[in-house]
Short mmCIF file of C-alpha atoms in Angstrom, two decimals:
data_model
loop_
_atom_site.label_atom_id
_atom_site.label_comp_id
_atom_site.label_asym_id
_atom_site.label_seq_id
_atom_site.Cartn_x
_atom_site.Cartn_y
_atom_site.Cartn_z
CA MET A 191 0.81 8.75 21.92
CA PHE A 192 2.21 5.31 21.27
CA PRO A 193 1.80 2.02 23.17
CA ARG A 194 4.65 0.45 25.06
CA ARG A 195 6.71 -1.57 22.62
CA SER A 196 8.56 -4.81 23.13
CA GLN A 197 12.29 -4.47 22.61
CA ARG A 198 12.35 -8.21 21.97
CA LEU A 199 10.36 -7.64 18.79
CA LEU A 200 11.34 -4.16 17.72
CA THR A 201 14.41 -3.47 15.67
CA SER A 202 13.89 0.26 16.10
CA SER A 203 11.97 2.50 18.44
CA PRO A 204 9.20 4.84 17.21
CA THR A 205 10.54 7.68 15.13
CA HIS A 206 11.79 10.57 17.25
CA SER A 207 10.49 13.27 14.92
CA ILE A 208 6.99 11.94 14.20
CA VAL A 209 5.64 14.63 16.49
CA ASN A 210 7.29 17.32 14.34
CA PHE A 211 5.08 16.65 11.33
CA ARG A 212 2.23 14.71 12.85
CA ARG A 213 -0.06 17.57 13.81
CA GLU A 214 0.05 19.51 10.55
CA HIS A 215 0.55 16.79 7.96
CA TYR A 216 -0.83 13.72 9.73
CA PRO A 217 -3.61 15.02 12.02
CA PHE A 218 -5.03 11.65 12.97
CA VAL A 219 -5.47 9.53 16.07
CA GLY A 220 -3.56 6.29 15.64
CA HIS A 221 -4.80 2.88 16.79
CA PHE A 222 -2.98 -0.41 17.26
CA LEU A 223 -3.97 -4.03 16.77
CA ASP A 224 -1.98 -6.70 18.59
CA ARG A 225 -0.82 -9.38 16.15
CA ASP A 226 0.84 -12.06 18.27
CA GLY A 227 2.64 -9.45 20.34
CA ILE A 228 3.43 -7.20 17.36
CA ALA A 229 1.67 -3.82 17.17
CA MET A 230 0.00 -3.06 13.84
CA HIS A 231 -0.82 0.64 13.48
CA TYR A 232 -3.90 1.82 11.62
CA LEU A 233 -6.11 4.85 11.10
CA ASP A 234 -9.86 4.67 11.68
CA GLU A 235 -11.33 8.04 10.70
CA GLY A 236 -14.88 9.20 10.12
CA SER A 237 -18.14 7.27 9.93
CA GLY A 238 -20.41 5.85 7.28
CA GLU A 239 -19.60 3.33 4.58
CA ALA A 240 -16.15 1.83 4.94
CA VAL A 241 -13.17 2.50 2.67
CA VAL A 242 -9.99 0.49 3.31
CA MET A 243 -6.74 1.94 1.93
CA LEU A 244 -3.66 -0.27 1.58
CA HIS A 245 -0.22 1.19 0.95
CA GLY A 246 2.73 -0.49 -0.73
CA ASN A 247 6.52 -0.42 -0.49
CA PRO A 248 8.27 1.69 0.78
CA THR A 249 5.42 3.95 1.94
CA TRP A 250 2.93 3.85 4.82
CA SER A 251 -0.48 5.32 5.67
CA PHE A 252 1.01 8.81 5.40
CA TYR A 253 0.71 8.31 1.62
CA TYR A 254 -3.09 8.38 1.96
CA ARG A 255 -3.28 11.37 4.33
CA LYS A 256 -4.98 13.77 1.87
CA LEU A 257 -7.44 11.13 0.70
CA VAL A 258 -8.26 10.28 4.32
CA LEU A 259 -8.83 13.95 5.14
CA GLY A 260 -11.00 14.39 2.06
CA LEU A 261 -13.20 11.34 2.66
CA ARG A 262 -13.55 11.08 6.42
CA GLY A 263 -16.45 13.52 6.40
CA GLN A 264 -18.56 11.02 4.46
CA CYS A 265 -16.90 7.63 5.00
CA ARG A 266 -15.26 5.51 7.63
CA VAL A 267 -11.69 5.38 6.36
CA ILE A 268 -9.33 2.60 7.46
CA ALA A 269 -5.63 2.88 6.57
CA PRO A 270 -3.22 0.39 8.19
CA ASP A 271 0.55 0.40 8.22
CA HIS A 272 1.75 -3.06 7.22
CA ILE A 273 3.88 -4.60 9.94
CA GLY A 274 7.44 -3.37 9.55
CA CYS A 275 6.25 -0.11 7.98
CA GLY A 276 5.31 3.35 9.19
CA LEU A 277 4.19 3.42 12.81
CA SER A 278 3.73 -0.34 13.13
CA ASP A 279 6.27 -2.44 15.01
CA LYS A 280 9.35 -3.49 13.06
CA PRO A 281 10.08 -7.11 14.00
CA ASN A 282 12.93 -9.20 12.69
CA ASP A 283 12.69 -12.45 10.74
CA ALA A 284 12.65 -14.51 13.92
CA HIS A 285 9.35 -12.98 15.01
CA TYR A 286 7.49 -12.28 11.77
CA GLU A 287 7.08 -13.96 8.40
CA PHE A 288 7.41 -11.26 5.74
CA THR A 289 5.26 -12.96 3.10
CA LEU A 290 2.17 -12.15 1.09
CA GLU A 291 0.20 -14.81 2.96
CA ARG A 292 1.03 -13.30 6.34
CA ARG A 293 0.15 -9.80 5.11
CA VAL A 294 -3.27 -11.01 4.01
CA ARG A 295 -3.86 -12.71 7.35
CA ASP A 296 -3.00 -9.42 9.08
CA LEU A 297 -5.57 -7.64 6.92
CA GLU A 298 -8.20 -10.28 7.64
CA ALA A 299 -7.56 -9.91 11.37
CA LEU A 300 -7.85 -6.12 11.20
CA ILE A 301 -11.12 -6.21 9.26
CA GLU A 302 -12.55 -8.74 11.69
CA HIS A 303 -11.37 -6.67 14.66
CA LEU A 304 -13.02 -3.52 13.30
CA LYS A 305 -16.34 -5.24 12.55
CA LEU A 306 -16.61 -3.47 9.21
CA PRO A 307 -19.90 -3.47 7.29
CA ALA A 308 -20.73 -6.42 5.08
CA LYS A 309 -19.39 -4.60 2.01
CA PHE A 310 -16.64 -2.00 1.70
CA THR A 311 -14.39 -0.31 -0.86
CA LEU A 312 -10.71 -1.14 -1.35
CA VAL A 313 -8.19 1.54 -2.36
CA LEU A 314 -4.91 -0.07 -3.41
CA HIS A 315 -1.43 1.19 -4.30
CA ASP A 316 1.77 -0.67 -5.20
CA TRP A 317 2.08 -4.00 -3.31
CA GLY A 318 -1.08 -3.07 -1.44
CA GLY A 319 -2.83 -4.25 -4.60
CA MET A 320 -1.51 -7.77 -4.22
CA ILE A 321 -2.47 -7.88 -0.55
CA GLY A 322 -5.88 -6.33 -1.10
CA MET A 323 -6.84 -8.42 -4.11
CA THR A 324 -5.80 -11.61 -2.34
CA TYR A 325 -8.21 -10.64 0.41
CA ALA A 326 -10.83 -9.81 -2.24
CA MET A 327 -10.35 -13.21 -3.91
CA ARG A 328 -11.03 -14.95 -0.60
CA HIS A 329 -13.93 -12.68 0.36
CA PRO A 330 -15.43 -11.43 -2.92
CA GLU A 331 -18.85 -10.90 -1.37
CA ARG A 332 -17.40 -8.12 0.81
CA ILE A 333 -16.00 -5.92 -1.95
CA SER A 334 -18.32 -3.15 -3.16
CA ARG A 335 -15.85 -1.14 -5.25
CA LEU A 336 -12.17 -1.02 -6.22
CA VAL A 337 -9.88 1.98 -6.58
CA LEU A 338 -6.53 1.08 -8.16
CA LEU A 339 -3.51 3.41 -8.06
CA ASN A 340 -0.38 2.23 -9.89
CA THR A 341 -0.60 -1.28 -8.55
CA ALA A 342 -0.76 -4.93 -9.56
CA ALA A 343 -2.33 -8.20 -8.45
CA PHE A 344 -0.77 -10.51 -11.01
CA HIS A 345 2.60 -11.73 -12.21
CA LEU A 346 4.91 -9.48 -14.17
CA PRO A 347 3.22 -8.92 -17.55
CA THR A 348 4.83 -10.86 -20.38
CA THR A 349 5.57 -7.57 -22.13
CA LYS A 350 7.38 -6.17 -19.08
CA LYS A 351 10.85 -6.85 -17.71
CA LEU A 352 11.73 -6.30 -14.07
CA PRO A 353 13.30 -2.81 -13.87
CA PRO A 354 17.08 -2.95 -13.37
CA SER A 355 16.79 -0.99 -10.13
CA LEU A 356 14.52 -3.64 -8.61
CA TRP A 357 16.54 -6.49 -10.10
CA VAL A 358 19.69 -5.18 -8.41
CA CYS A 359 17.85 -4.73 -5.10
CA ARG A 360 16.39 -8.22 -5.30
CA ASN A 361 18.99 -10.47 -6.88
CA THR A 362 22.45 -9.20 -5.95
CA PRO A 363 24.48 -8.60 -2.78
CA LEU A 364 23.70 -4.91 -3.28
CA ASP A 365 20.19 -5.49 -1.92
CA VAL A 366 21.26 -5.09 1.69
CA LEU A 367 23.45 -2.11 0.83
CA LEU A 368 20.83 -0.22 -1.19
CA ILE A 369 17.81 -0.94 0.95
CA ARG A 370 18.91 -1.65 4.51
CA ARG A 371 22.33 -0.12 5.01
CA THR A 372 21.96 3.18 3.16
CA GLY A 373 18.19 3.59 2.83
CA LEU A 374 18.73 4.54 -0.81
CA PHE A 375 15.60 2.69 -1.95
CA VAL A 376 13.12 4.87 -0.07
CA ARG A 377 15.15 7.98 -0.85
CA LEU A 378 14.97 7.31 -4.58
CA VAL A 379 11.26 6.48 -4.49
CA THR A 380 10.46 9.74 -2.75
CA ARG A 381 12.57 11.61 -5.33
CA TRP A 382 11.66 9.80 -8.54
CA GLY A 383 8.14 8.77 -7.57
CA VAL A 384 6.85 12.34 -7.60
CA ARG A 385 7.16 14.03 -10.99
CA THR A 386 5.18 17.28 -10.91
CA HIS A 387 7.05 18.84 -7.98
CA GLU A 388 9.41 18.02 -5.13
CA LEU A 389 8.05 16.87 -1.82
CA SER A 390 8.52 19.43 0.92
CA PRO A 391 11.27 18.64 3.44
CA VAL A 392 8.62 17.82 6.04
CA GLU A 393 6.76 15.47 3.67
CA ARG A 394 9.92 13.71 2.62
CA ASP A 395 11.00 13.38 6.22
CA ALA A 396 7.65 11.77 6.97
CA TYR A 397 8.45 8.99 4.51
CA LEU A 398 12.07 8.61 5.61
CA THR A 399 11.99 8.96 9.38
CA PRO A 400 10.02 5.81 10.32
CA HIS A 401 12.79 3.87 8.60
CA ALA A 402 15.73 6.05 9.59
CA ALA A 403 17.62 3.20 11.26
CA LYS A 404 19.16 0.38 9.26
CA ALA A 405 17.34 -2.24 11.32
CA SER A 406 13.96 -0.66 10.57
CA ARG A 407 14.23 -1.25 6.80
CA LEU A 408 13.89 -5.03 6.82
CA ALA A 409 10.29 -4.96 5.57
CA GLN A 410 11.32 -2.88 2.54
CA LEU A 411 13.84 -5.54 1.56
CA ARG A 412 11.46 -8.43 2.20
CA PHE A 413 8.71 -6.79 0.12
CA VAL A 414 11.05 -6.65 -2.88
CA GLN A 415 12.21 -10.21 -2.29
CA ASP A 416 8.59 -11.41 -2.08
CA ILE A 417 8.01 -10.59 -5.76
CA PRO A 418 7.71 -14.09 -7.30
CA LEU A 419 9.70 -14.35 -10.52
CA SER A 420 9.90 -18.15 -10.67
CA ALA A 421 7.57 -21.06 -9.95
CA ASP A 422 9.59 -22.18 -6.93
CA HIS A 423 9.13 -18.86 -5.11
CA PRO A 424 7.03 -19.23 -1.91
CA SER A 425 4.47 -16.63 -3.07
CA HIS A 426 4.24 -17.78 -6.70
CA ALA A 427 1.30 -20.14 -6.28
CA LEU A 428 -0.74 -17.59 -4.35
CA VAL A 429 -0.15 -14.84 -6.92
CA SER A 430 -1.08 -17.29 -9.68
CA GLU A 431 -4.31 -18.16 -7.88
CA VAL A 432 -5.24 -14.51 -7.43
CA GLN A 433 -4.43 -13.71 -11.04
CA SER A 434 -6.60 -16.57 -12.28
CA LYS A 435 -9.61 -15.29 -10.31
CA LEU A 436 -9.42 -11.55 -10.98
CA GLY A 437 -12.03 -11.88 -13.72
CA GLN A 438 -14.74 -12.33 -11.09
CA PHE A 439 -14.43 -8.59 -10.39
CA ARG A 440 -15.18 -7.62 -13.99
CA ARG A 441 -18.51 -6.10 -12.97
CA THR A 442 -17.33 -4.68 -9.65
CA PRO A 443 -17.28 -0.87 -10.01
CA THR A 444 -13.61 -0.01 -10.48
CA LEU A 445 -11.77 3.30 -10.71
CA ILE A 446 -8.18 3.29 -12.00
CA CYS A 447 -6.02 6.40 -11.52
CA TRP A 448 -2.61 5.94 -13.12
CA GLY A 449 0.59 7.96 -13.18
CA ASP A 450 2.19 7.40 -16.59
CA GLN A 451 5.69 8.35 -15.37
CA ASP A 452 5.96 5.29 -13.13
CA TRP A 453 9.08 3.32 -14.07
CA VAL A 454 7.84 0.12 -12.38
CA PHE A 455 4.04 -0.01 -12.59
CA ASP A 456 3.96 1.36 -16.10
CA LYS A 457 1.74 1.09 -19.18
CA HIS A 458 2.18 -2.69 -19.30
CA PHE A 459 0.56 -3.09 -15.88
CA LEU A 460 -2.22 -0.67 -16.78
CA ALA A 461 -2.90 -2.58 -20.00
CA GLU A 462 -3.18 -5.80 -18.02
CA TRP A 463 -5.72 -4.24 -15.66
CA GLN A 464 -7.73 -2.97 -18.62
CA ARG A 465 -7.67 -6.43 -20.17
CA ILE A 466 -8.89 -8.06 -16.95
CA LEU A 467 -11.36 -5.31 -15.99
CA PRO A 468 -12.49 -3.82 -19.31
CA GLU A 469 -15.39 -1.92 -17.72
CA ALA A 470 -13.16 -0.02 -15.30
CA GLU A 471 -13.20 3.78 -15.33
CA VAL A 472 -9.63 4.81 -16.19
CA HIS A 473 -7.94 8.17 -15.68
CA ARG A 474 -4.32 8.56 -16.78
CA PHE A 475 -2.05 11.36 -15.63
CA PRO A 476 0.76 11.80 -18.18
CA ASP A 477 2.96 13.89 -15.87
CA ALA A 478 2.47 11.88 -12.66
CA GLY A 479 4.76 9.22 -11.23
CA HIS A 480 4.52 6.17 -9.01
CA LEU A 481 3.37 8.19 -6.00
CA VAL A 482 0.39 9.38 -8.00
CA LEU A 483 -1.45 10.61 -4.91
CA GLU A 484 1.43 13.00 -4.20
CA ASP A 485 1.35 14.29 -7.77
CA LYS A 486 -2.44 14.55 -8.16
CA PRO A 487 -4.10 14.60 -4.71
CA ASP A 488 -6.91 17.04 -5.51
CA GLU A 489 -7.75 15.49 -8.87
CA ILE A 490 -7.86 11.96 -7.47
CA LEU A 491 -9.89 12.98 -4.43
CA SER A 492 -12.45 14.57 -6.73
CA LEU A 493 -12.55 11.47 -8.93
CA VAL A 494 -12.94 9.15 -5.95
CA LYS A 495 -15.78 11.20 -4.48
CA ARG A 496 -17.58 11.23 -7.81
CA PHE A 497 -16.97 7.50 -8.26
CA LEU A 498 -18.37 6.65 -4.82
CA ALA A 499 -21.46 8.73 -5.49
CA LYS A 500 -21.93 7.16 -8.92
CA HIS A 501 -21.86 3.63 -7.47
CA PRO A 502 -23.72 3.72 -4.14
CA VAL A 503 -23.61 0.64 -1.95
CA ALA A 504 -26.99 -1.06 -1.84
CA GLY A 505 -28.60 -1.24 1.56
#
């Protein structure tokens, strides 16, 4: 099921219980792209126009499972696991640079490897928005539509303060304790990020198990640390560049589905998107949280299908 993995690069072996939920909840054939000896896992389901789905932190392509199932009958759906996440290899700092720039280069390599059509749709959640929109900034001619789910591609809005939970994880010695040593970060996200119901034990295990070992949680910590809050941060200039060029997508068909109960990507982020992309189609879900696809899978699938049909790709 999985390729042979290099113990020199891996900090943890593939999850032992993936098989327990894979067939029922994740019924896909996984593929792997070699990135300098590091295996990057991705889904490639269906045929037709391409839709690329990018997850954020601390999730993986499992987050998109219901959207993949719902669209693969009419689209070619691509959903990678960022390196260090999900079923991708989990290298240490000596073998991988956990930065926005490297994430974008990984995405560029995957899209080139797959020989996707000239234009495709991006579906973005959480930090996947920053990765995806950086790609879009560099290759605007390739983006046919945007679907935004509780995400950002700009600096923290001036009206928004960094949530205390993220500040503690990012700026204090507790970061290693909360994220790497105890795994509390992903546990809280899977509890607090879904507001309309509780995830089933199998679903929650699917989020937790790929990062069950302390060593496998490095990417979660590095994602949080890669949020640029000052001009001297390594990713600050790149985020500033992306933010300054988002206006070029003003007329790109855009669907925004937003969970209002998100304590991080809240109304301030949504307002910024609406300012930048005033023609976007916006649907707010007052009772949904950060993991809006877990709260509203059927509603969002229906909206996405209608949106794709409303804005067909020319040619």
